[in-house]
mmCIF file of C-alpha atoms and ligand atoms in Angstrom:
data_model
loop_
_atom_site.group_PDB
_atom_site.id
_atom_site.type_symbol
_atom_site.label_atom_id
_atom_site.label_comp_id
_atom_site.label_asym_id
_atom_site.label_seq_id
_atom_site.Cartn_x
_atom_site.Cartn_y
_atom_site.Cartn_z
ATOM 1 C CA MET A 1 -14.877 -58.272 -84.137
ATOM 2 C CA SER A 2 -17.074 -61.185 -83.284
ATOM 3 C CA PHE A 3 -18.401 -60.465 -80.222
ATOM 4 C CA ASN A 4 -19.088 -64.068 -78.828
ATOM 5 C CA THR A 5 -18.220 -63.013 -75.411
ATOM 6 C CA PHE A 6 -20.580 -61.884 -72.670
ATOM 7 C CA GLY A 7 -19.854 -59.866 -69.697
ATOM 8 C CA HIS A 8 -17.120 -57.965 -67.626
ATOM 9 C CA MET A 9 -16.052 -59.664 -64.373
ATOM 10 C CA PHE A 10 -18.107 -62.851 -65.149
ATOM 11 C CA ARG A 11 -17.492 -63.678 -68.638
ATOM 12 C CA PHE A 12 -18.350 -66.402 -70.975
ATOM 13 C CA THR A 13 -17.411 -67.147 -74.583
ATOM 14 C CA SER A 14 -20.052 -69.312 -76.400
ATOM 15 C CA PHE A 15 -18.956 -71.627 -79.651
ATOM 16 C CA GLY A 16 -20.610 -73.897 -81.955
ATOM 17 C CA GLU A 17 -23.541 -74.047 -84.299
ATOM 18 C CA SER A 18 -26.553 -76.091 -84.919
ATOM 19 C CA HIS A 19 -24.865 -78.878 -87.078
ATOM 20 C CA GLY A 20 -21.436 -78.662 -85.867
ATOM 21 C CA ALA A 21 -19.860 -81.491 -83.674
ATOM 22 C CA ALA A 22 -20.497 -79.603 -80.282
ATOM 23 C CA ILE A 23 -21.660 -76.380 -78.665
ATOM 24 C CA GLY A 24 -20.646 -74.862 -75.365
ATOM 25 C CA CYS A 25 -18.936 -72.069 -73.796
ATOM 26 C CA VAL A 26 -15.889 -71.060 -72.010
ATOM 27 C CA VAL A 27 -16.826 -69.288 -68.542
ATOM 28 C CA ASP A 28 -13.824 -66.972 -67.082
ATOM 29 C CA GLY A 29 -14.060 -64.895 -64.048
ATOM 30 C CA CYS A 30 -15.662 -67.553 -61.868
ATOM 31 C CA PRO A 31 -14.660 -66.959 -58.333
ATOM 32 C CA PRO A 32 -12.788 -70.158 -56.861
ATOM 33 C CA ARG A 33 -13.956 -72.760 -54.158
ATOM 34 C CA ILE A 34 -17.749 -72.639 -55.501
ATOM 35 C CA ALA A 35 -19.066 -76.264 -55.310
ATOM 36 C CA LEU A 36 -20.134 -77.020 -58.917
ATOM 37 C CA THR A 37 -21.204 -80.442 -60.598
ATOM 38 C CA GLU A 38 -22.384 -81.230 -63.911
ATOM 39 C CA ALA A 39 -25.719 -82.063 -62.079
ATOM 40 C CA ASP A 40 -26.114 -78.476 -61.352
ATOM 41 C CA ILE A 41 -26.027 -77.105 -64.739
ATOM 42 C CA GLN A 42 -27.842 -80.478 -66.207
ATOM 43 C CA SER A 43 -30.948 -79.519 -64.474
ATOM 44 C CA HIS A 44 -31.282 -76.439 -66.013
ATOM 45 C CA LEU A 45 -30.364 -77.635 -69.476
ATOM 46 C CA ASP A 46 -33.045 -80.372 -69.202
ATOM 47 C CA LYS A 47 -35.499 -77.407 -68.958
ATOM 48 C CA ARG A 48 -34.506 -76.010 -72.371
ATOM 49 C CA ARG A 49 -33.831 -79.255 -74.200
ATOM 50 C CA PRO A 50 -35.712 -79.909 -77.405
ATOM 51 C CA GLY A 51 -38.070 -82.821 -78.136
ATOM 52 C CA GLN A 52 -39.694 -82.958 -74.856
ATOM 53 C CA SER A 53 -43.262 -82.507 -75.894
ATOM 54 C CA ARG A 54 -45.300 -82.209 -79.143
ATOM 55 C CA PHE A 55 -45.150 -78.482 -78.675
ATOM 56 C CA THR A 56 -41.428 -78.049 -79.109
ATOM 57 C CA THR A 57 -39.200 -79.118 -82.156
ATOM 58 C CA GLN A 58 -38.582 -83.008 -82.272
ATOM 59 C CA ARG A 59 -34.976 -82.782 -82.642
ATOM 60 C CA GLN A 60 -33.554 -85.276 -80.110
ATOM 61 C CA GLU A 61 -30.596 -83.849 -78.176
ATOM 62 C CA PRO A 62 -29.873 -84.990 -74.852
ATOM 63 C CA ASP A 63 -27.823 -81.940 -74.111
ATOM 64 C CA THR A 64 -25.640 -83.647 -71.812
ATOM 65 C CA VAL A 65 -23.075 -81.308 -70.332
ATOM 66 C CA LYS A 66 -19.226 -82.084 -69.692
ATOM 67 C CA ILE A 67 -17.138 -79.775 -67.423
ATOM 68 C CA MET A 68 -13.923 -80.053 -69.350
ATOM 69 C CA SER A 69 -11.811 -77.716 -66.877
ATOM 70 C CA GLY A 70 -11.637 -75.216 -64.045
ATOM 71 C CA VAL A 71 -12.630 -77.646 -61.129
ATOM 72 C CA PHE A 72 -10.908 -79.909 -58.671
ATOM 73 C CA THR A 73 -11.988 -82.448 -55.996
ATOM 74 C CA GLY A 74 -10.204 -81.986 -52.791
ATOM 75 C CA ASP A 75 -9.691 -84.318 -49.611
ATOM 76 C CA ASP A 76 -13.559 -83.609 -48.682
ATOM 77 C CA GLY A 77 -14.687 -84.887 -51.984
ATOM 78 C CA ILE A 78 -16.352 -81.877 -53.112
ATOM 79 C CA GLN A 79 -15.725 -80.617 -56.559
ATOM 80 C CA VAL A 80 -15.377 -76.823 -56.550
ATOM 81 C CA THR A 81 -14.153 -74.236 -58.880
ATOM 82 C CA THR A 82 -10.747 -73.107 -59.101
ATOM 83 C CA GLY A 83 -10.872 -69.748 -60.433
ATOM 84 C CA THR A 84 -9.577 -70.923 -63.815
ATOM 85 C CA PRO A 85 -11.637 -71.032 -67.228
ATOM 86 C CA ILE A 86 -14.512 -73.500 -66.735
ATOM 87 C CA MET A 87 -14.931 -75.140 -70.291
ATOM 88 C CA LEU A 88 -18.629 -76.465 -70.490
ATOM 89 C CA MET A 89 -19.135 -78.786 -73.807
ATOM 90 C CA ILE A 90 -22.445 -80.326 -75.301
ATOM 91 C CA GLU A 91 -22.135 -82.482 -78.295
ATOM 92 C CA ASN A 92 -24.490 -82.273 -80.916
ATOM 93 C CA VAL A 93 -26.102 -85.901 -81.816
ATOM 94 C CA ASP A 94 -29.191 -85.365 -83.748
ATOM 95 C CA GLN A 95 -28.162 -83.029 -86.818
ATOM 96 C CA ARG A 96 -30.081 -83.637 -89.913
ATOM 97 C CA SER A 97 -28.797 -81.551 -92.176
ATOM 98 C CA LYS A 98 -30.506 -83.161 -95.374
ATOM 99 C CA ASP A 99 -33.896 -81.556 -93.825
ATOM 100 C CA TYR A 100 -32.353 -78.325 -95.098
ATOM 101 C CA SER A 101 -31.077 -79.383 -98.712
ATOM 102 C CA GLU A 102 -34.339 -78.200 -100.340
ATOM 103 C CA ILE A 103 -33.784 -74.672 -98.970
ATOM 104 C CA LYS A 104 -30.058 -74.893 -99.339
ATOM 105 C CA ASP A 105 -30.055 -71.514 -101.604
ATOM 106 C CA LYS A 106 -32.938 -69.730 -100.268
ATOM 107 C CA TYR A 107 -33.151 -67.354 -97.512
ATOM 108 C CA ARG A 108 -36.095 -67.942 -94.886
ATOM 109 C CA PRO A 109 -38.061 -64.892 -94.398
ATOM 110 C CA GLY A 110 -37.583 -63.571 -90.705
ATOM 111 C CA HIS A 111 -34.706 -65.733 -90.222
ATOM 112 C CA ALA A 112 -31.055 -64.621 -90.167
ATOM 113 C CA GLY A 113 -29.935 -66.278 -93.422
ATOM 114 C CA TYR A 114 -29.621 -63.135 -95.502
ATOM 115 C CA THR A 115 -27.937 -61.059 -92.973
ATOM 116 C CA TYR A 116 -25.307 -63.615 -92.232
ATOM 117 C CA ASP A 117 -24.780 -64.007 -95.719
ATOM 118 C CA ALA A 118 -24.685 -60.228 -96.394
ATOM 119 C CA LYS A 119 -22.107 -59.957 -93.502
ATOM 120 C CA TYR A 120 -19.787 -63.157 -93.866
ATOM 121 C CA GLY A 121 -20.547 -64.165 -97.643
ATOM 122 C CA VAL A 122 -20.928 -67.765 -96.029
ATOM 123 C CA HIS A 123 -24.451 -69.321 -95.853
ATOM 124 C CA ASP A 124 -24.688 -72.197 -93.538
ATOM 125 C CA TYR A 125 -28.085 -73.439 -94.213
ATOM 126 C CA ARG A 126 -27.885 -76.373 -91.770
ATOM 127 C CA GLY A 127 -30.238 -75.607 -89.135
ATOM 128 C CA GLY A 128 -29.425 -72.088 -89.025
ATOM 129 C CA GLY A 129 -25.651 -72.394 -88.367
ATOM 130 C CA ARG A 130 -24.575 -69.953 -85.726
ATOM 131 C CA ALA A 131 -28.007 -68.130 -85.921
ATOM 132 C CA SER A 132 -29.724 -71.435 -84.484
ATOM 133 C CA ALA A 133 -30.935 -71.349 -80.847
ATOM 134 C CA ARG A 134 -28.830 -74.225 -80.335
ATOM 135 C CA GLU A 135 -26.245 -71.621 -79.245
ATOM 136 C CA THR A 136 -28.650 -70.638 -76.088
ATOM 137 C CA ALA A 137 -27.674 -74.075 -74.698
ATOM 138 C CA ALA A 138 -24.433 -72.600 -73.917
ATOM 139 C CA ARG A 139 -26.001 -69.686 -72.402
ATOM 140 C CA VAL A 140 -28.168 -71.645 -69.959
ATOM 141 C CA ALA A 141 -25.171 -73.851 -68.971
ATOM 142 C CA ALA A 142 -23.193 -70.530 -67.926
ATOM 143 C CA GLY A 143 -26.379 -69.303 -66.359
ATOM 144 C CA ALA A 144 -26.301 -72.345 -64.087
ATOM 145 C CA VAL A 145 -22.717 -71.351 -62.824
ATOM 146 C CA ALA A 146 -23.916 -67.599 -62.537
ATOM 147 C CA ARG A 147 -26.404 -68.418 -60.169
ATOM 148 C CA LYS A 148 -23.949 -69.939 -57.680
ATOM 149 C CA ILE A 149 -22.213 -66.646 -57.579
ATOM 150 C CA VAL A 150 -24.660 -64.514 -55.805
ATOM 151 C CA PRO A 151 -25.636 -65.906 -52.330
ATOM 152 C CA GLY A 152 -29.368 -66.099 -52.018
ATOM 153 C CA LEU A 153 -30.108 -65.449 -55.634
ATOM 154 C CA ILE A 154 -33.169 -67.190 -57.067
ATOM 155 C CA VAL A 155 -34.037 -66.586 -60.391
ATOM 156 C CA ARG A 156 -37.361 -67.739 -62.099
ATOM 157 C CA ALA A 157 -39.275 -67.075 -65.307
ATOM 158 C CA ALA A 158 -42.622 -68.007 -66.484
ATOM 159 C CA LEU A 159 -44.507 -67.550 -70.205
ATOM 160 C CA ILE A 160 -47.425 -65.280 -69.574
ATOM 161 C CA GLN A 161 -48.727 -64.671 -73.041
ATOM 162 C CA MET A 162 -48.711 -66.969 -75.982
ATOM 163 C CA GLY A 163 -50.077 -65.193 -79.239
ATOM 164 C CA PRO A 164 -52.805 -62.848 -78.196
ATOM 165 C CA HIS A 165 -53.657 -64.902 -75.204
ATOM 166 C CA LYS A 166 -52.446 -63.611 -71.735
ATOM 167 C CA ILE A 167 -52.735 -65.400 -68.397
ATOM 168 C CA ASP A 168 -54.961 -64.474 -65.721
ATOM 169 C CA ARG A 169 -52.284 -63.044 -62.945
ATOM 170 C CA THR A 170 -54.636 -63.599 -60.034
ATOM 171 C CA ARG A 171 -54.100 -67.186 -60.821
ATOM 172 C CA TRP A 172 -50.289 -66.896 -60.721
ATOM 173 C CA ASP A 173 -48.839 -70.073 -58.962
ATOM 174 C CA TRP A 174 -44.989 -70.893 -59.584
ATOM 175 C CA ASN A 175 -45.541 -74.324 -58.611
ATOM 176 C CA GLU A 176 -47.448 -74.836 -61.842
ATOM 177 C CA VAL A 177 -44.680 -73.538 -64.065
ATOM 178 C CA ASP A 178 -43.086 -77.083 -64.074
ATOM 179 C CA LYS A 179 -46.297 -78.953 -64.392
ATOM 180 C CA ASN A 180 -47.195 -77.892 -67.924
ATOM 181 C CA PRO A 181 -45.089 -78.025 -71.154
ATOM 182 C CA PHE A 182 -45.267 -74.175 -71.558
ATOM 183 C CA PHE A 183 -43.802 -73.181 -68.140
ATOM 184 C CA CYS A 184 -46.979 -71.363 -67.602
ATOM 185 C CA PRO A 185 -48.008 -69.959 -63.845
ATOM 186 C CA ASP A 186 -51.720 -70.218 -64.680
ATOM 187 C CA ALA A 187 -52.851 -73.712 -64.865
ATOM 188 C CA LYS A 188 -56.111 -72.865 -66.583
ATOM 189 C CA GLN A 189 -54.626 -70.998 -69.389
ATOM 190 C CA ALA A 190 -51.996 -73.787 -69.731
ATOM 191 C CA LYS A 191 -54.805 -75.968 -70.555
ATOM 192 C CA PHE A 192 -56.243 -73.493 -73.269
ATOM 193 C CA PHE A 193 -52.586 -73.334 -74.725
ATOM 194 C CA GLU A 194 -52.414 -76.998 -75.571
ATOM 195 C CA GLU A 195 -55.635 -76.871 -77.845
ATOM 196 C CA TYR A 196 -54.550 -73.383 -79.293
ATOM 197 C CA LEU A 197 -50.913 -74.368 -80.024
ATOM 198 C CA ASP A 198 -52.044 -77.673 -81.669
ATOM 199 C CA GLY A 199 -54.005 -75.590 -83.850
ATOM 200 C CA VAL A 200 -51.256 -73.409 -84.892
ATOM 201 C CA ARG A 201 -49.086 -76.355 -85.425
ATOM 202 C CA LYS A 202 -51.371 -78.210 -87.613
ATOM 203 C CA SER A 203 -52.260 -75.002 -89.674
ATOM 204 C CA GLY A 204 -48.488 -74.902 -90.583
ATOM 205 C CA SER A 205 -47.756 -71.587 -88.838
ATOM 206 C CA SER A 206 -46.239 -70.333 -85.436
ATOM 207 C CA VAL A 207 -46.830 -67.663 -82.915
ATOM 208 C CA GLY A 208 -45.105 -65.659 -80.581
ATOM 209 C CA ALA A 209 -44.927 -65.420 -76.402
ATOM 210 C CA VAL A 210 -44.382 -63.127 -73.721
ATOM 211 C CA ILE A 211 -41.817 -64.194 -70.940
ATOM 212 C CA GLU A 212 -41.442 -62.842 -67.279
ATOM 213 C CA VAL A 213 -38.403 -63.131 -65.204
ATOM 214 C CA VAL A 214 -38.365 -62.537 -61.628
ATOM 215 C CA ALA A 215 -35.128 -62.389 -59.536
ATOM 216 C CA GLU A 216 -35.245 -62.336 -55.889
ATOM 217 C CA GLY A 217 -32.527 -62.241 -53.477
ATOM 218 C CA VAL A 218 -30.872 -59.398 -55.415
ATOM 219 C CA PRO A 219 -28.955 -56.977 -52.897
ATOM 220 C CA ALA A 220 -29.331 -53.601 -53.125
ATOM 221 C CA GLY A 221 -26.582 -51.716 -54.773
ATOM 222 C CA LEU A 222 -25.905 -53.956 -58.198
ATOM 223 C CA GLY A 223 -25.647 -51.866 -61.063
ATOM 224 C CA ALA A 224 -23.393 -48.609 -62.019
ATOM 225 C CA PRO A 225 -24.430 -45.245 -63.470
ATOM 226 C CA VAL A 226 -24.358 -44.159 -66.304
ATOM 227 C CA TYR A 227 -23.013 -46.565 -68.877
ATOM 228 C CA ALA A 228 -23.335 -49.777 -67.041
ATOM 229 C CA LYS A 229 -27.063 -49.554 -65.804
ATOM 230 C CA LEU A 230 -28.344 -52.766 -64.455
ATOM 231 C CA ASP A 231 -31.607 -52.306 -66.458
ATOM 232 C CA GLY A 232 -29.732 -51.549 -69.637
ATOM 233 C CA ASP A 233 -27.534 -54.730 -69.268
ATOM 234 C CA LEU A 234 -30.499 -56.713 -68.740
ATOM 235 C CA ALA A 235 -32.126 -55.306 -71.513
ATOM 236 C CA GLY A 236 -29.080 -56.008 -73.817
ATOM 237 C CA ALA A 237 -28.649 -59.572 -72.466
ATOM 238 C CA LEU A 238 -32.429 -60.481 -72.890
ATOM 239 C CA MET A 239 -32.483 -58.794 -76.495
ATOM 240 C CA GLY A 240 -29.402 -60.742 -77.192
ATOM 241 C CA ILE A 241 -31.453 -63.809 -77.124
ATOM 242 C CA ASN A 242 -32.478 -65.383 -80.574
ATOM 243 C CA ALA A 243 -36.105 -64.323 -81.687
ATOM 244 C CA VAL A 244 -36.628 -61.467 -78.829
ATOM 245 C CA LYS A 245 -38.013 -58.054 -80.142
ATOM 246 C CA GLY A 246 -38.999 -56.320 -76.942
ATOM 247 C CA VAL A 247 -37.702 -56.189 -73.380
ATOM 248 C CA GLU A 248 -39.149 -54.080 -70.579
ATOM 249 C CA ILE A 249 -38.264 -53.897 -66.962
ATOM 250 C CA GLY A 250 -40.868 -53.539 -64.217
ATOM 251 C CA ASP A 251 -43.974 -51.753 -65.363
ATOM 252 C CA GLY A 252 -42.164 -51.181 -68.697
ATOM 253 C CA PHE A 253 -44.182 -49.780 -71.434
ATOM 254 C CA ALA A 254 -47.186 -49.420 -69.270
ATOM 255 C CA THR A 255 -45.649 -46.522 -67.102
ATOM 256 C CA ALA A 256 -45.961 -44.178 -69.991
ATOM 257 C CA ALA A 257 -49.883 -44.229 -69.189
ATOM 258 C CA MET A 258 -49.563 -43.852 -65.348
ATOM 259 C CA SER A 259 -49.579 -40.720 -63.169
ATOM 260 C CA GLY A 260 -46.358 -39.859 -60.980
ATOM 261 C CA GLU A 261 -48.341 -40.950 -58.024
ATOM 262 C CA GLU A 262 -49.326 -44.390 -59.423
ATOM 263 C CA ASN A 263 -45.951 -45.246 -60.919
ATOM 264 C CA ALA A 264 -43.398 -44.231 -57.942
ATOM 265 C CA ASP A 265 -42.940 -46.980 -55.411
ATOM 266 C CA GLU A 266 -43.677 -45.294 -51.861
ATOM 267 C CA MET A 267 -41.127 -46.263 -49.222
ATOM 268 C CA ARG A 268 -41.662 -46.942 -45.524
ATOM 269 C CA LYS A 269 -39.044 -47.614 -42.772
ATOM 270 C CA ASP A 270 -39.043 -51.427 -42.251
ATOM 271 C CA SER A 271 -40.005 -52.465 -38.778
ATOM 272 C CA LYS A 272 -39.058 -56.190 -39.101
ATOM 273 C CA LEU A 273 -36.372 -57.549 -36.483
ATOM 274 C CA GLY A 274 -32.913 -56.883 -37.771
ATOM 275 C CA ASN A 275 -34.024 -54.476 -40.635
ATOM 276 C CA ALA A 276 -34.794 -51.455 -38.447
ATOM 277 C CA GLY A 277 -33.793 -48.214 -40.534
ATOM 278 C CA LYS A 278 -33.792 -49.941 -43.865
ATOM 279 C CA PRO A 279 -36.648 -48.981 -46.176
ATOM 280 C CA VAL A 280 -39.410 -51.136 -47.531
ATOM 281 C CA PHE A 281 -41.253 -50.252 -51.182
ATOM 282 C CA LEU A 282 -45.011 -50.285 -50.879
ATOM 283 C CA SER A 283 -45.082 -51.519 -54.735
ATOM 284 C CA ASN A 284 -42.540 -52.443 -57.175
ATOM 285 C CA HIS A 285 -43.448 -50.639 -60.487
ATOM 286 C CA ALA A 286 -39.808 -50.030 -61.284
ATOM 287 C CA GLY A 287 -38.971 -53.692 -61.403
ATOM 288 C CA GLY A 288 -36.447 -53.603 -58.472
ATOM 289 C CA ILE A 289 -34.067 -51.021 -60.515
ATOM 290 C CA LEU A 290 -33.699 -46.955 -59.768
ATOM 291 C CA GLY A 291 -30.936 -45.159 -61.419
ATOM 292 C CA GLY A 292 -29.612 -48.170 -63.132
ATOM 293 C CA ILE A 293 -29.078 -49.759 -59.392
ATOM 294 C CA SER A 294 -30.940 -52.322 -57.743
ATOM 295 C CA SER A 295 -33.042 -51.333 -54.959
ATOM 296 C CA GLY A 296 -33.276 -54.470 -53.192
ATOM 297 C CA GLN A 297 -36.745 -55.456 -54.311
ATOM 298 C CA PRO A 298 -37.234 -58.274 -56.844
ATOM 299 C CA VAL A 299 -35.926 -57.469 -60.056
ATOM 300 C CA VAL A 300 -38.417 -58.138 -62.713
ATOM 301 C CA ALA A 301 -38.031 -58.205 -66.413
ATOM 302 C CA ARG A 302 -40.406 -59.278 -69.380
ATOM 303 C CA PHE A 303 -39.467 -60.040 -73.159
ATOM 304 C CA ALA A 304 -41.503 -60.431 -76.183
ATOM 305 C CA VAL A 305 -40.377 -63.489 -78.637
ATOM 306 C CA LYS A 306 -41.388 -63.344 -82.192
ATOM 307 C CA PRO A 307 -43.183 -66.222 -83.868
ATOM 308 C CA THR A 308 -40.894 -68.754 -85.395
ATOM 309 C CA SER A 309 -39.834 -67.828 -88.888
ATOM 310 C CA SER A 310 -39.340 -71.408 -90.112
ATOM 311 C CA ILE A 311 -43.049 -72.367 -90.958
ATOM 312 C CA LEU A 312 -44.610 -74.993 -93.405
ATOM 313 C CA ASN A 313 -46.942 -72.424 -95.156
ATOM 314 C CA PRO A 314 -44.978 -71.062 -98.074
ATOM 315 C CA ARG A 315 -43.591 -67.495 -97.935
ATOM 316 C CA LYS A 316 -42.075 -65.174 -100.828
ATOM 317 C CA THR A 317 -38.331 -64.968 -100.799
ATOM 318 C CA VAL A 318 -35.250 -64.802 -102.982
ATOM 319 C CA ASP A 319 -32.521 -67.082 -103.430
ATOM 320 C CA ARG A 320 -28.538 -66.563 -103.194
ATOM 321 C CA TYR A 321 -28.454 -65.807 -106.572
ATOM 322 C CA GLY A 322 -31.059 -63.151 -106.764
ATOM 323 C CA ASN A 323 -34.105 -65.023 -108.068
ATOM 324 C CA ASP A 324 -37.688 -64.869 -106.660
ATOM 325 C CA THR A 325 -38.792 -67.951 -105.369
ATOM 326 C CA GLU A 326 -41.128 -69.178 -102.486
ATOM 327 C CA VAL A 327 -39.863 -71.011 -99.248
ATOM 328 C CA SER A 328 -41.596 -73.605 -97.084
ATOM 329 C CA THR A 329 -39.720 -75.170 -94.263
ATOM 330 C CA LYS A 330 -40.360 -78.756 -93.396
ATOM 331 C CA GLY A 331 -37.602 -79.681 -90.913
ATOM 332 C CA ARG A 332 -38.271 -79.885 -87.028
ATOM 333 C CA HIS A 333 -39.323 -76.467 -85.605
ATOM 334 C CA ASP A 334 -40.695 -75.189 -82.445
ATOM 335 C CA PRO A 335 -44.295 -73.595 -83.412
ATOM 336 C CA CYS A 336 -43.681 -71.167 -80.569
ATOM 337 C CA VAL A 337 -39.969 -70.283 -79.671
ATOM 338 C CA GLY A 338 -41.181 -68.655 -76.647
ATOM 339 C CA ILE A 339 -41.657 -71.891 -74.764
ATOM 340 C CA ARG A 340 -37.963 -72.842 -74.608
ATOM 341 C CA ALA A 341 -36.920 -69.073 -74.325
ATOM 342 C CA VAL A 342 -38.118 -69.619 -70.554
ATOM 343 C CA PRO A 343 -34.912 -71.235 -69.077
ATOM 344 C CA ILE A 344 -32.836 -68.816 -71.565
ATOM 345 C CA GLY A 345 -34.119 -65.770 -70.139
ATOM 346 C CA GLU A 346 -33.776 -66.784 -66.554
ATOM 347 C CA ALA A 347 -29.986 -67.916 -67.574
ATOM 348 C CA MET A 348 -29.259 -64.456 -68.909
ATOM 349 C CA VAL A 349 -30.553 -62.663 -65.827
ATOM 350 C CA ALA A 350 -28.536 -64.895 -63.654
ATOM 351 C CA CYS A 351 -25.298 -63.991 -65.741
ATOM 352 C CA VAL A 352 -26.143 -60.453 -65.724
ATOM 353 C CA LEU A 353 -26.685 -60.400 -61.959
ATOM 354 C CA ALA A 354 -23.471 -62.325 -61.274
ATOM 355 C CA ASP A 355 -21.684 -60.005 -63.317
ATOM 356 C CA HIS A 356 -22.707 -57.038 -61.541
ATOM 357 C CA TYR A 357 -22.341 -58.844 -58.057
ATOM 358 C CA LEU A 358 -18.428 -59.274 -58.695
ATOM 359 C CA MET A 359 -18.086 -55.795 -60.113
ATOM 360 C CA HIS A 360 -19.937 -54.425 -57.127
ATOM 361 C CA ARG A 361 -17.618 -56.296 -55.016
ATOM 362 C CA GLY A 362 -14.597 -55.238 -56.764
ATOM 363 C CA GLN A 363 -15.544 -51.723 -56.323
ATOM 364 C CA MET A 364 -16.889 -51.674 -52.968
ATOM 365 C CA GLY A 365 -15.502 -54.561 -51.038
ATOM 366 C CA GLU A 366 -17.064 -57.482 -49.152
ATOM 367 C CA GLY A 367 -19.755 -57.088 -46.898
ATOM 368 C CA THR A 368 -20.781 -53.385 -47.375
ATOM 369 C CA ALA A 369 -24.364 -52.628 -47.067
ATOM 370 C CA TRP A 370 -26.718 -49.617 -46.633
ATOM 371 C CA PRO A 371 -26.579 -47.565 -44.364
ATOM 372 C CA PHE A 372 -22.945 -46.859 -44.046
ATOM 373 C CA LYS A 373 -21.035 -45.619 -41.093
ATOM 374 C CA PRO A 374 -19.038 -42.494 -41.570
ATOM 375 C CA ARG A 375 -15.511 -43.517 -42.227
ATOM 376 C CA ALA A 376 -13.227 -42.674 -39.188
HETATM 377 C C1 FMN B 1 -35.350 -71.706 -78.069
HETATM 378 C C2 FMN B 1 -35.328 -70.974 -79.255
HETATM 379 C C3 FMN B 1 -35.755 -71.882 -80.446
HETATM 380 C C4 FMN B 1 -35.679 -71.394 -81.696
HETATM 381 N N1 FMN B 1 -35.976 -72.375 -82.853
HETATM 382 C C5 FMN B 1 -36.293 -72.142 -83.963
HETATM 383 C C6 FMN B 1 -36.794 -72.986 -85.008
HETATM 384 O O1 FMN B 1 -36.971 -74.081 -84.706
HETATM 385 N N2 FMN B 1 -36.625 -72.493 -86.186
HETATM 386 C C7 FMN B 1 -36.515 -71.058 -86.470
HETATM 387 O O2 FMN B 1 -36.876 -70.671 -87.721
HETATM 388 N N3 FMN B 1 -36.248 -70.345 -85.619
HETATM 389 C C8 FMN B 1 -36.056 -70.775 -84.262
HETATM 390 N N4 FMN B 1 -35.492 -69.693 -83.438
HETATM 391 C C9 FMN B 1 -35.425 -68.330 -83.817
HETATM 392 C C10 FMN B 1 -34.123 -68.317 -84.677
HETATM 393 O O3 FMN B 1 -32.958 -68.471 -83.874
HETATM 394 C C11 FMN B 1 -34.201 -66.610 -85.039
HETATM 395 O O4 FMN B 1 -35.452 -66.013 -84.973
HETATM 396 C C12 FMN B 1 -32.986 -66.401 -86.076
HETATM 397 O O5 FMN B 1 -31.664 -66.504 -85.736
HETATM 398 C C13 FMN B 1 -33.383 -64.645 -86.404
HETATM 399 O O6 FMN B 1 -32.864 -64.032 -85.354
HETATM 400 P P1 FMN B 1 -33.789 -62.832 -84.719
HETATM 401 O O7 FMN B 1 -35.069 -63.259 -84.544
HETATM 402 O O8 FMN B 1 -33.132 -62.777 -83.347
HETATM 403 O O9 FMN B 1 -33.614 -61.579 -85.210
HETATM 404 C C14 FMN B 1 -35.719 -70.297 -82.098
HETATM 405 C C15 FMN B 1 -35.388 -69.282 -81.035
HETATM 406 C C16 FMN B 1 -35.292 -69.960 -79.715
HETATM 407 C C17 FMN B 1 -35.120 -68.671 -78.385
#
């Protein structure tokens, strides 16, 4: 089994590798009659695209998406999904395989070359082959479709730590995220990151990051006990992104140091017009999920991205023939892969939520919401 497919009811299968002809995915399970254009997808791909600032790889990929199937434009002129497989294709145009010829037979420490070779006996050294984060463009494209499935869903993410340097959460401003090259919600810290990351890059090294994803408009009830918990699926989807080494939901690891009073999100009845009888939570330490099921609060997830393994500074390694050697990576690499992981994290959260939304609808039917009336 090769496991290139995500999801249950909202599914996508990604294909392609870093220096192949194209990458992309086939989305299956998208409901019909959802308005969908290439522009809806392109805007998200443009956020992940390489070569947009000196802080990301200089590989120049336009990442132009083509919808190859699964849509139809009716007499009203609106292009909609048909309910059949949607194939999304992105051509690779700026491969430079010769950049990798020097390290052709060497494993890059921290990269997946050795484990892929140990498993498959094939070493696609050209840009990391299938282990390259080029694959994540397919996830972002699928995520753009997923976002359209859950009504009112807003999924946003931001970089909240680079190396040991955290943002000041009191300065959090979502409007800042698209104004700096780091997707950072703290304008002051973003300025500092410029100088900091320049230093890291010039010294031939790399650095890690932490990204926070917040999903608003998630209805209560998504997720299923016991083997399809929403938090479990989110953790799996985020951990499945290249270079991600840790995931937490809500207050995550910090909850271990909290008391029961501090951690439990207290509840009160909502007095807002139209919401009478529904609960409101006075805090959100749980990150919007209780018992594996969404509570109606924003879903909050955080993930840690390791420093880029391809660095200029030489590291000890072995070659394919079992000899000790050294490797230094001179090609085009991100000094902090966490930056471009921001739109990828958003996409994976959107895919998980769309999948659970469709599964919930499948089990419970349309228009069901707490509090239920007793059946007649
Ligand atoms: C957006 C993004 C860009 C990446 N770019 C690079 C890169 O330029 N060089 C590199 O060595 N790794 C890069 N990576 C990480 C590797 O793909 C990843 O570390 C490798 O496949 C090993 O897998 P693992 O770290 O998940 O264990 C990137 C990851 C992401 C999310």
